[in-house]
Structure formats: structure tokens, C-alpha cells
mmCIF file of C-alpha atoms and ligand atoms in Angstrom:
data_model
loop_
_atom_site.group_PDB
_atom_site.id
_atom_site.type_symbol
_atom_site.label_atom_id
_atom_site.label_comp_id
_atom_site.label_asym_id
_atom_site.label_seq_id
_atom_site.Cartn_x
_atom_site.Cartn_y
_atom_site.Cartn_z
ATOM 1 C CA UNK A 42 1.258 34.292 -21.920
ATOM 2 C CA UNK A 43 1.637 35.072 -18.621
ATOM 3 C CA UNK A 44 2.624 39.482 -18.329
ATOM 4 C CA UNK A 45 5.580 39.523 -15.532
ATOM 5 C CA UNK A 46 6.047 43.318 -14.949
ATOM 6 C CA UNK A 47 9.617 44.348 -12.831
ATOM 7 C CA UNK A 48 10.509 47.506 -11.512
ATOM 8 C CA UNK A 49 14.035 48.819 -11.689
ATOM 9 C CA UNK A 50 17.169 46.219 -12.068
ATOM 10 C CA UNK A 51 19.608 49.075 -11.915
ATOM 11 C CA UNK A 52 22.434 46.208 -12.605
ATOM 12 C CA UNK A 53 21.648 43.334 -9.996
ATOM 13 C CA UNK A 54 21.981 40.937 -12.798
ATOM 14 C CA UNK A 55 22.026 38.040 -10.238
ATOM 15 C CA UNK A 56 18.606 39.152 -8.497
ATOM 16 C CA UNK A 57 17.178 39.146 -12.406
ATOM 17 C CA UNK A 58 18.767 35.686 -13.174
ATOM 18 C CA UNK A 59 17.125 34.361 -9.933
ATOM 19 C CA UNK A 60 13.749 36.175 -10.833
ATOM 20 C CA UNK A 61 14.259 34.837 -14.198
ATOM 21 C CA UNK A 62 15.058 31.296 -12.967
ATOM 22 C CA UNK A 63 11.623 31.308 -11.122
ATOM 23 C CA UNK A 64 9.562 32.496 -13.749
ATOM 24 C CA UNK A 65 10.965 29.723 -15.836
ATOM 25 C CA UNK A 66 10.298 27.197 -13.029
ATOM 26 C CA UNK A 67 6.252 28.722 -13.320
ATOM 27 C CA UNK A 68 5.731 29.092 -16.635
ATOM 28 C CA UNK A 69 8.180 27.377 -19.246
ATOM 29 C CA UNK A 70 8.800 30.326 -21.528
ATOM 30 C CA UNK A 71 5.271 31.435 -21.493
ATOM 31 C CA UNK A 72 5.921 34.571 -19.920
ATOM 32 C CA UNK A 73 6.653 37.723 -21.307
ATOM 33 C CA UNK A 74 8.471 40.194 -18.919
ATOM 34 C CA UNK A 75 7.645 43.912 -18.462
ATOM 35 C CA UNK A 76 10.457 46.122 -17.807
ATOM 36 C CA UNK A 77 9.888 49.651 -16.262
ATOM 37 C CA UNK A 78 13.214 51.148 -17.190
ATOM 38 C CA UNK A 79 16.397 51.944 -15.223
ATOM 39 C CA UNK A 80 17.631 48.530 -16.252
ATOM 40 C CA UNK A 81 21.018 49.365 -15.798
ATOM 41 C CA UNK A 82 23.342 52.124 -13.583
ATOM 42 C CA UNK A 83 24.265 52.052 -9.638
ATOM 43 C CA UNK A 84 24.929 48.309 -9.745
ATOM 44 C CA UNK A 85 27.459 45.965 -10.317
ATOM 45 C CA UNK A 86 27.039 44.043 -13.854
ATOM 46 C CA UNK A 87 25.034 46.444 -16.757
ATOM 47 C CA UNK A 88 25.459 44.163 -19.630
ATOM 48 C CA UNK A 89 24.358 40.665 -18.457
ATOM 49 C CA UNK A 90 20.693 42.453 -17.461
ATOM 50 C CA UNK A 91 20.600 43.993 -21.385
ATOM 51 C CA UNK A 92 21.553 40.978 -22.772
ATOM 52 C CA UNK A 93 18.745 38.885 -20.781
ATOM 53 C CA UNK A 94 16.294 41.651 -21.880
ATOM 54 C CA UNK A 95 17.900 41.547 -25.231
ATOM 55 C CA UNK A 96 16.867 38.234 -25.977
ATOM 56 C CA UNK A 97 13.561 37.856 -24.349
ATOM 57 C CA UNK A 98 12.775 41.365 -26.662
ATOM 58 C CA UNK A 99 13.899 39.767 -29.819
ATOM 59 C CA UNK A 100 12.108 36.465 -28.820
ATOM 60 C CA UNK A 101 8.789 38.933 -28.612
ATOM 61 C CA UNK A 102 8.816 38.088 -24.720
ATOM 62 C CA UNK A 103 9.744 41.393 -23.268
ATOM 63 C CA UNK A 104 8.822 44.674 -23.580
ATOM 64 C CA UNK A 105 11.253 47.114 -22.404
ATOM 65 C CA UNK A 106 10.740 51.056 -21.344
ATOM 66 C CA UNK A 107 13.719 53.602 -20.774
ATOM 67 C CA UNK A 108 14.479 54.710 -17.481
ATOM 68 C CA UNK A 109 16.689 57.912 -16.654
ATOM 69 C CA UNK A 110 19.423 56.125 -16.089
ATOM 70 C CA UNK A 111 19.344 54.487 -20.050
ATOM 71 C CA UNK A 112 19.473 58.316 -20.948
ATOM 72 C CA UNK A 113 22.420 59.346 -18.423
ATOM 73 C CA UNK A 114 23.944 56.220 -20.742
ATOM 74 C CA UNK A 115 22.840 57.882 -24.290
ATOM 75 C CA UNK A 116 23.537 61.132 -22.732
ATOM 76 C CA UNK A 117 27.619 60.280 -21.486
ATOM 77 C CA UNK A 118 27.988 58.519 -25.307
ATOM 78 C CA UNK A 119 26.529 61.516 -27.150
ATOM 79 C CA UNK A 120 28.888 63.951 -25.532
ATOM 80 C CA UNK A 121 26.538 65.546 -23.281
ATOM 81 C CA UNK A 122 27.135 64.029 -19.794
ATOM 82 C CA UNK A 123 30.615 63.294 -18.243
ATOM 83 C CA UNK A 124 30.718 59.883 -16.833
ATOM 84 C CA UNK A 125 29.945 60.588 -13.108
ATOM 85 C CA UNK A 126 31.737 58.788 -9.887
ATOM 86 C CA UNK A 127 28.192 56.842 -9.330
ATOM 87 C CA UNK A 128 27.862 55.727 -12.836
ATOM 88 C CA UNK A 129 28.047 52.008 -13.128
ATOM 89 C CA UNK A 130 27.541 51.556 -16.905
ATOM 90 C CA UNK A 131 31.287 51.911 -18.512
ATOM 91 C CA UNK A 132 31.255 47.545 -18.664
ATOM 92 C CA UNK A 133 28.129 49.406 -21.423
ATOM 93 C CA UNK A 134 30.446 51.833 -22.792
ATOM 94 C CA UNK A 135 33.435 50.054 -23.184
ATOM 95 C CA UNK A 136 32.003 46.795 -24.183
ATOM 96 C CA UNK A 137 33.366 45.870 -27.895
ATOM 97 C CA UNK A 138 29.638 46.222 -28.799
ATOM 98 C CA UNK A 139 28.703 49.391 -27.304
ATOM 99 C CA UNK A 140 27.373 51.260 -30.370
ATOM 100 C CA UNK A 141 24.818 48.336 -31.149
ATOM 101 C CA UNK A 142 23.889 48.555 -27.436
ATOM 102 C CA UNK A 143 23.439 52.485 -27.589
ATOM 103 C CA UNK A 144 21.282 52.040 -31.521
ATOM 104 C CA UNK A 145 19.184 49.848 -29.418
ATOM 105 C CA UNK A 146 18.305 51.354 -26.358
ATOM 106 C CA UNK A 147 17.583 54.641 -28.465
ATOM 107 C CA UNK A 148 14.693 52.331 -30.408
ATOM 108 C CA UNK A 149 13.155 51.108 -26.853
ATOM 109 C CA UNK A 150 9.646 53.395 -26.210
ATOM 110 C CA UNK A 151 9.325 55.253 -23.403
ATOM 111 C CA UNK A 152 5.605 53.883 -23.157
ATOM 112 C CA UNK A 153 4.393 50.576 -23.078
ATOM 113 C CA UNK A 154 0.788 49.994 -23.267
ATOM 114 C CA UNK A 155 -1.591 47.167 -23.324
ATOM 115 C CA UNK A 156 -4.975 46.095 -21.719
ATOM 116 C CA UNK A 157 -5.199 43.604 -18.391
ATOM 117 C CA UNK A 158 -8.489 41.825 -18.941
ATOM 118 C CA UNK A 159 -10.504 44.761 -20.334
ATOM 119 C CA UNK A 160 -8.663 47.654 -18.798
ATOM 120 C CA UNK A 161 -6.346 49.394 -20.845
ATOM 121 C CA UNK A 162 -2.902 50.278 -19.597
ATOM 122 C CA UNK A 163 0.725 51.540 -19.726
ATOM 123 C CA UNK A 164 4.082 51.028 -18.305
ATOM 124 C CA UNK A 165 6.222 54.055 -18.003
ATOM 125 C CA UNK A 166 9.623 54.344 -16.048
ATOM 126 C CA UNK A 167 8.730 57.824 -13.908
ATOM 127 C CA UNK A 168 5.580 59.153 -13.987
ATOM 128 C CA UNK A 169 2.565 60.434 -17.002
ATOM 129 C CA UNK A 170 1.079 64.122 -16.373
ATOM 130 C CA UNK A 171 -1.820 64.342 -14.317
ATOM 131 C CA UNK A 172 -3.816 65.604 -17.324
ATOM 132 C CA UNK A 173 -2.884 62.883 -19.938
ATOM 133 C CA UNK A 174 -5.701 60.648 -21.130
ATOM 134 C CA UNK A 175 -5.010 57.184 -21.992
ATOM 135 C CA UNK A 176 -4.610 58.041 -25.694
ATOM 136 C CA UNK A 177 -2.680 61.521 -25.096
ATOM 137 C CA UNK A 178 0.084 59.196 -22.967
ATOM 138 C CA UNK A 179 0.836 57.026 -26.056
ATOM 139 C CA UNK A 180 0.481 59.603 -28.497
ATOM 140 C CA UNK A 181 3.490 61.919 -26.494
ATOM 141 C CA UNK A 182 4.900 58.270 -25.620
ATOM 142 C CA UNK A 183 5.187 57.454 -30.275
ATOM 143 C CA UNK A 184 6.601 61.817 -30.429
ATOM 144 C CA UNK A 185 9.762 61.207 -28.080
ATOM 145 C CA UNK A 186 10.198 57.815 -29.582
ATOM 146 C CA UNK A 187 10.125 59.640 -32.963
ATOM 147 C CA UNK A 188 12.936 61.715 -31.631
ATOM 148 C CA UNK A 189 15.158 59.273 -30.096
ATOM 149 C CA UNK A 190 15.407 56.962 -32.766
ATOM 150 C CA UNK A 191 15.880 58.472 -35.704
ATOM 151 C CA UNK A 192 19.398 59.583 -36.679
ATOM 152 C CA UNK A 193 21.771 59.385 -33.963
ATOM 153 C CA UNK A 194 22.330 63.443 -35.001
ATOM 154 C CA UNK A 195 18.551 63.884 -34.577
ATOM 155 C CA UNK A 196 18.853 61.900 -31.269
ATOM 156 C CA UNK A 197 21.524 63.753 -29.879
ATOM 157 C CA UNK A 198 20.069 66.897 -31.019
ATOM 158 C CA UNK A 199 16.902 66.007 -29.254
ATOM 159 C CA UNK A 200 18.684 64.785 -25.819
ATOM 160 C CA UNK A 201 20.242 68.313 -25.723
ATOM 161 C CA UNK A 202 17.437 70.176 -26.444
ATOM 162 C CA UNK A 203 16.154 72.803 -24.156
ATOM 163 C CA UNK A 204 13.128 71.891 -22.124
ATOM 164 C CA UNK A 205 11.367 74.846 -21.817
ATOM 165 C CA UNK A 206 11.046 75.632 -25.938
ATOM 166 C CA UNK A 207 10.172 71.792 -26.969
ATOM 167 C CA UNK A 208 7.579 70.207 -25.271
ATOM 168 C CA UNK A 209 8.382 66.913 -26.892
ATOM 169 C CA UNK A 210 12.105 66.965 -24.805
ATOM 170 C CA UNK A 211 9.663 68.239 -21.462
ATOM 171 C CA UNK A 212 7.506 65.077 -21.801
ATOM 172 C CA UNK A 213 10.902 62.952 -21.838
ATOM 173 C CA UNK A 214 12.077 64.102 -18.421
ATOM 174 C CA UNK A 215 8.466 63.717 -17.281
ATOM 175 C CA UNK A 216 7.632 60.110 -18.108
ATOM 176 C CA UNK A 217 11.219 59.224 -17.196
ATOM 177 C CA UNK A 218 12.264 61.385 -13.932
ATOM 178 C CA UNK A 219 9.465 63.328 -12.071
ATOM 179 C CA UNK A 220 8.558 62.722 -8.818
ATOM 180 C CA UNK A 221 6.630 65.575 -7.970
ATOM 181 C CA UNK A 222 4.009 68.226 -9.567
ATOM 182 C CA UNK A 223 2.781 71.656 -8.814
ATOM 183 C CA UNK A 224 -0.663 72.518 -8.841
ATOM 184 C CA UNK A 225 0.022 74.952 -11.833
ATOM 185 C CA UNK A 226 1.310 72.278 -13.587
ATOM 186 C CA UNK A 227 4.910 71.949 -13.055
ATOM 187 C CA UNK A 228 6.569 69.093 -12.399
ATOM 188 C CA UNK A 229 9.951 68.136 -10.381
ATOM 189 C CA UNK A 230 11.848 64.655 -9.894
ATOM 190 C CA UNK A 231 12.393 66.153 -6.398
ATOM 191 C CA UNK A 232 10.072 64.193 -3.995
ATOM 192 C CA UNK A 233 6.573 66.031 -3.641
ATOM 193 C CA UNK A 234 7.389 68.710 -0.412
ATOM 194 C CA UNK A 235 4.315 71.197 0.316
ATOM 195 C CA UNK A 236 2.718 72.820 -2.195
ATOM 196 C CA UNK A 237 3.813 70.438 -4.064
ATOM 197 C CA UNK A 238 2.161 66.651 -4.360
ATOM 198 C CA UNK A 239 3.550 63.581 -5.903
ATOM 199 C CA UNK A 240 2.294 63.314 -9.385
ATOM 200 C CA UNK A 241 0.225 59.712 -8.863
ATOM 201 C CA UNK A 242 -1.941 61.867 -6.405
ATOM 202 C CA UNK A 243 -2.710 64.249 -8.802
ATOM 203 C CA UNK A 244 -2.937 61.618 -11.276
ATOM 204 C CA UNK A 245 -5.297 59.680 -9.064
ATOM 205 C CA UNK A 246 -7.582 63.197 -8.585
ATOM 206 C CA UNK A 247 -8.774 63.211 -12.250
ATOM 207 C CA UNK A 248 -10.214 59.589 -11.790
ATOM 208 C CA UNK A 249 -8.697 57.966 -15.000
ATOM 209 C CA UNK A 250 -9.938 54.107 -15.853
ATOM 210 C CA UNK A 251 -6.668 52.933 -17.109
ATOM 211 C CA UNK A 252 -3.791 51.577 -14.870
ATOM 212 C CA UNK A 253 0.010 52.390 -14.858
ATOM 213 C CA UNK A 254 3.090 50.356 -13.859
ATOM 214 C CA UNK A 255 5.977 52.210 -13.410
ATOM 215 C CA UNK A 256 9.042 52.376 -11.191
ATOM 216 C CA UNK A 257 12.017 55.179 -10.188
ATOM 217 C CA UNK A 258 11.168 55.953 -6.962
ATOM 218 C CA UNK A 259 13.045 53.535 -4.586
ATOM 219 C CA UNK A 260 12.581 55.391 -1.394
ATOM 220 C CA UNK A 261 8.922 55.427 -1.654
ATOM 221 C CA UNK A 262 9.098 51.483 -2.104
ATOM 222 C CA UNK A 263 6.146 49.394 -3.425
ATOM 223 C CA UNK A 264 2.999 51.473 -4.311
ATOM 224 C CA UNK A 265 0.034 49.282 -4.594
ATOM 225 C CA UNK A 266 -3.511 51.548 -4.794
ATOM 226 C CA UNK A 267 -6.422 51.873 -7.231
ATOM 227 C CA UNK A 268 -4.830 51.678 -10.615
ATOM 228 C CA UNK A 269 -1.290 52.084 -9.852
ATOM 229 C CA UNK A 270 1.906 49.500 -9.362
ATOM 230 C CA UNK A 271 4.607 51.298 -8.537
ATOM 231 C CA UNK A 272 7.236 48.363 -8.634
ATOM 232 C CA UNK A 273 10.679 50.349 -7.383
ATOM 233 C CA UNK A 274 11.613 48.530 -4.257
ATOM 234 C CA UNK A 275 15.399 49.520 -4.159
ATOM 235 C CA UNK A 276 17.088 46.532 -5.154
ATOM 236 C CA UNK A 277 20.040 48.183 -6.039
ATOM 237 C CA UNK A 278 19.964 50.342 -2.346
ATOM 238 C CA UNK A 279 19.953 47.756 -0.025
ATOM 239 C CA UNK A 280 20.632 48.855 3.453
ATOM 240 C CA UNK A 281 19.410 52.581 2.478
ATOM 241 C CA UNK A 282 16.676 53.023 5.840
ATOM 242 C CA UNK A 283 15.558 49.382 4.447
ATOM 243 C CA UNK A 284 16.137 45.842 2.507
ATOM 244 C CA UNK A 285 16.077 45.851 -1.222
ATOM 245 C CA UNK A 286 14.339 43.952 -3.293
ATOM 246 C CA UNK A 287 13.834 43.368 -7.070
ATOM 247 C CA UNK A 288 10.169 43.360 -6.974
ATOM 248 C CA UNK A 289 8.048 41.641 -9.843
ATOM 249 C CA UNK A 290 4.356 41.902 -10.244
ATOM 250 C CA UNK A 291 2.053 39.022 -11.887
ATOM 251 C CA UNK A 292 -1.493 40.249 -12.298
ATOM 252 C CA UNK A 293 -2.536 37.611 -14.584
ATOM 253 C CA UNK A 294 -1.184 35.009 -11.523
ATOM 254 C CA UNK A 295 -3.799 33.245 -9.436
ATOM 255 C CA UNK A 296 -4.435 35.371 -6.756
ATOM 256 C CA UNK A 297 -5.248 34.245 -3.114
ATOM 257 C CA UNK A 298 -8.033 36.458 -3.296
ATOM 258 C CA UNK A 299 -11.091 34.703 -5.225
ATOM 259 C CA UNK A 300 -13.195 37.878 -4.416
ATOM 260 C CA UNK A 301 -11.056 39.324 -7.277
ATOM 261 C CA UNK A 302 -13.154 40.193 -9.954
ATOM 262 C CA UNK A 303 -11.837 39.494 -13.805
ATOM 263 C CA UNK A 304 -11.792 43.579 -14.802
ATOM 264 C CA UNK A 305 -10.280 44.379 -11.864
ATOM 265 C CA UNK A 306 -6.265 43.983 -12.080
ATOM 266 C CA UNK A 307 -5.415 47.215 -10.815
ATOM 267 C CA UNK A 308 -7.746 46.873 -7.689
ATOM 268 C CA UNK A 309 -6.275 46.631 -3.846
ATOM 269 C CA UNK A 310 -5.354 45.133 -2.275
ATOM 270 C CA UNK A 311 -3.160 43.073 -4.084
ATOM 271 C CA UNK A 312 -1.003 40.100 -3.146
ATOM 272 C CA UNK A 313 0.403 38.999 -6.876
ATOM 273 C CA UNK A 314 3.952 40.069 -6.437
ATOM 274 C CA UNK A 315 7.474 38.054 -6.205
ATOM 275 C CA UNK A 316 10.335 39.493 -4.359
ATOM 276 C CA UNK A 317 13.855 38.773 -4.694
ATOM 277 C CA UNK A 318 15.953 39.949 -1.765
ATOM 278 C CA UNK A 319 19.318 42.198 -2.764
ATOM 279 C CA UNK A 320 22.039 39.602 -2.191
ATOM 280 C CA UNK A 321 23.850 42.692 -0.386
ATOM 281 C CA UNK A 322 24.382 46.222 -0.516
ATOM 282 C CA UNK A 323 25.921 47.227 -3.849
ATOM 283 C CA UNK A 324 25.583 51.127 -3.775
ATOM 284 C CA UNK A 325 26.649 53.622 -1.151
ATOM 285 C CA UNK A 326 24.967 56.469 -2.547
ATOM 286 C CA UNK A 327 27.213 59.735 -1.677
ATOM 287 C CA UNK A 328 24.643 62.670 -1.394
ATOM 288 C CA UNK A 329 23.117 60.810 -4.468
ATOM 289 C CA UNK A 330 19.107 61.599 -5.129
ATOM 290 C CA UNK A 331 19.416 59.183 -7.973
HETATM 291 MN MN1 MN B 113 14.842 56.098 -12.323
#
């Protein structure tokens, strides 16, 4: 089954059905689609992306990670968040079905792991600490799923708890919103500004031998290097400083490059991506970091 791993869809529903549309073309259904969070928010049509993703999950062909936005959506049901000007997610909200879609999303992990040939690897929205081994990453990945999807009490209780006295809620901004970490350890979803570095630097420091997919950081665009896909290409900001594109990546594709070696997926460079061009601009961001 071919892996098909997407970075954020933000609610370009039409860029997925077209990305969808070709991997049906290239595969029949055998391909099961990675999605690294922030499915939804900025764009113009939330629930037609969940229900795509809804399906392909229950037909075990997707797995499916939270992004911040899917918690800016938990957070605005639960009470905890007022539904901002830039939020695109009421269709979610006000859909006759919202509290199914809000049980589910609050199941989804917030890691995603699996091995590409031998290697292992995980798919996370943001970013993992620097420090995390392989197994530390899902571990902390199972403790906020624990959390989140449990009683919807529990989860709200959890959502709203207070960063700096449970480490469980720290990891869940962490693998779903940081950017940037200090060198004592702290981390920001501000982008990395000295002393500070972005957190796949540090990450790539400590020399770790698995790989990570993830996405949430649109103005970097695509980051292909040694063990890292960073799939975020902006779909949803086309015409912010560049064109956006919903960017997929296919490591178990043939590549053009027969040098490849069969243990190597996360090697560079890399030419195993699709991209499907924004079909226009659909968010104006107003002194929006998001
Ligand atoms: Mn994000």
C-alpha cells in the first residue's frame, strides 16, 4: 500500500479532491494517506476535507494527526476560545453533526509512527523536542492522547490546563505549535530569531536515526534534509511572498533517482513529491502568525 503523506489542507477541499483524484488515477485505492494535521481552519470548506479523511480513516487508509488548528476547534466548542475573525471552521461547528465531529477529532493521536523500509518513523503536526528518542516521542505522543480522549470533562479539563504545572499539556503545544527552541530547553511557535534556533536544527544536532514528517510552518515552505519532510507549503496562503501549494510526499514512489538506496527514504535529495497549485488566494491573513 502505497504511504501518501500531505502537509496542511487548512480547508482547500478542492486542492485535496484533486490530490485525491490523482492518487486514485496511480494507485486504485491502494494508498493510504498521511495527514500532518491542520486539516481544517483559514480556508473555505472544513467539512468536505474531514469527511474525505473520515472515510479513508474508517476504511484503515488514512492516518490522521491533530494540528493546532483541530485544537483552536476543540478549544472554541469546549468554552475556552471565542470564535476568532480568521476562524474558518463554524460550517464544523454548526454542522447538524458537530458533536460526532468534535468526539472524533479528540480520538485522532497527535503521533503517528511507522517504519519506511527499515527506518522507523513519525508524523507529527509541529515539531518533537530535540531530546526525544524515537520511543520517548510515542510514549508522550499515547499520554496526551490519553488526555484528549477520555471524557469530554477530562478533555476539556486537560485543554485548559496550565502548561507550566503539567508536562503532559506542555508536550501538546510542542508537537502541535512550536517553531522555535532555546538552548535551555524552551520552546516557542514564534519562528527561531537569535539565540534561539528552529527546533529541527536542534533536532538534527543529536543525530537521531528515525525520520519525521510534519507540517505547520507555511512560511518556511517545503523542508527536505536528512531525515526530515517538512510538507507545509501554504496552500491555504497563496499569494503570501509566494504560490501555495498542497504538497504531498510519496517515498515509497519510484524515484528518478536509482542511486537511491532501499533504507534510505529520508535521504536528499529527494524528488518524490506531488504538488497541487492553490486554485487562488483564500486567506488574507490580518497581522495573523497562524
Ligand atoms: Mn499549524
Amino acid at each position: 500500500m502505497q504511504r501518501i503523506f500531505i502537509g496542511d489542507v487548512q480547508g482547500c477541499a478542492d486542492e485535496l479532491d484533486e490530490l485525491l483524484a490523482r492518487a486514485s488515477d496511480s494507485f486504485g485505492e491502494e494508498f493510504c494517506l498521511w495527514v500532518a494535521g491542520d486539516l481544517i481552519n483559514r480556508g473555505p470548506d472544513n467539512l468536505r476535507p474531514l469527511e474525505r479523511v473520515w472515510e479513508l480513516v474508517s476504511a484503515g487508509r488514512a492516518q490522521y494527526v491533530l494540528g493546532n488548528h483541530e485544537l483552536n476547534l476543540l478549544a472554541v466548542d469546549f468554552g475556552l476560545r471565542e470564535l476568532e475573525p480568521n476562524d474558518s471552521f463554524g460550517d464544523v461547528l454548526e454542522s447538524s453533526e458537530a458533536s460526532d465531529w468534535i468526539d472524533w477529532l479528540r480520538s485522532r493521536p497527535l503521533v503517528a509512527s511507522g517504519r519506511l523500509s527499515e527506518q522507523p518513523f513519525a508524523m507529527l503536526h509541529a515539531s518533537a523536542s530535540p531530546d526525544w528518542s524515537f520511543e520517548k516521542l510515542v510514549e508522550i505522543g499515547e499520554q496526551v492522547s490519553a488526555r484528549l480522549s477520555g471524557s469530554r470533562g477530562d478533555a476539556i479539563e486537560f485543554l485548559a490546563a496550565n502548561p507550566s504545572t503539567d508536562p503532559v499539556r506542555d508536550a501538546l503545544g510542542r508537537l502541535t505549535r512550536c517553531r522555535s527552541v532555546s538552548t535551555e530547553g524552551a520552546w516557542s511557535s514564534a519562528e527561531p530569531e537569535s539565540p534561539t534556533r528552529a527546533w529541527h536544527r536542534e533536532w538534527l544536532d543529536r543525530g537521531h536515526a528515525y525520520g519525521l514528517v510534519y507540517g505547520h510552518w507555511a512560511r518556511q515552505g517545503l523542508h527536505v534534509a536528512a531525515g526530515l519532510r517538512g510538507l507545509d507549503t501554504g496552500c491555504v496562503h497563496h499569494g503570501r511572498g509566494r504560490d501555495g501549494f498542497l504538497t504531498a510526499w510519496l517515498p515509497e514512489s519510484n524515484p528518478r533517482n536509482s542511486q537511491r538506496r532501499e533504507s534510505a527514504e529520508f535521504e536528499v535529495p529527494d524528488d518524490r513529491f506531488w504538488q497541487i497549485p492553490a486554485r487562488r488566494r483564500y486567506y488574507d491573513p490580518v497581522a495573523s502568525t497562524a
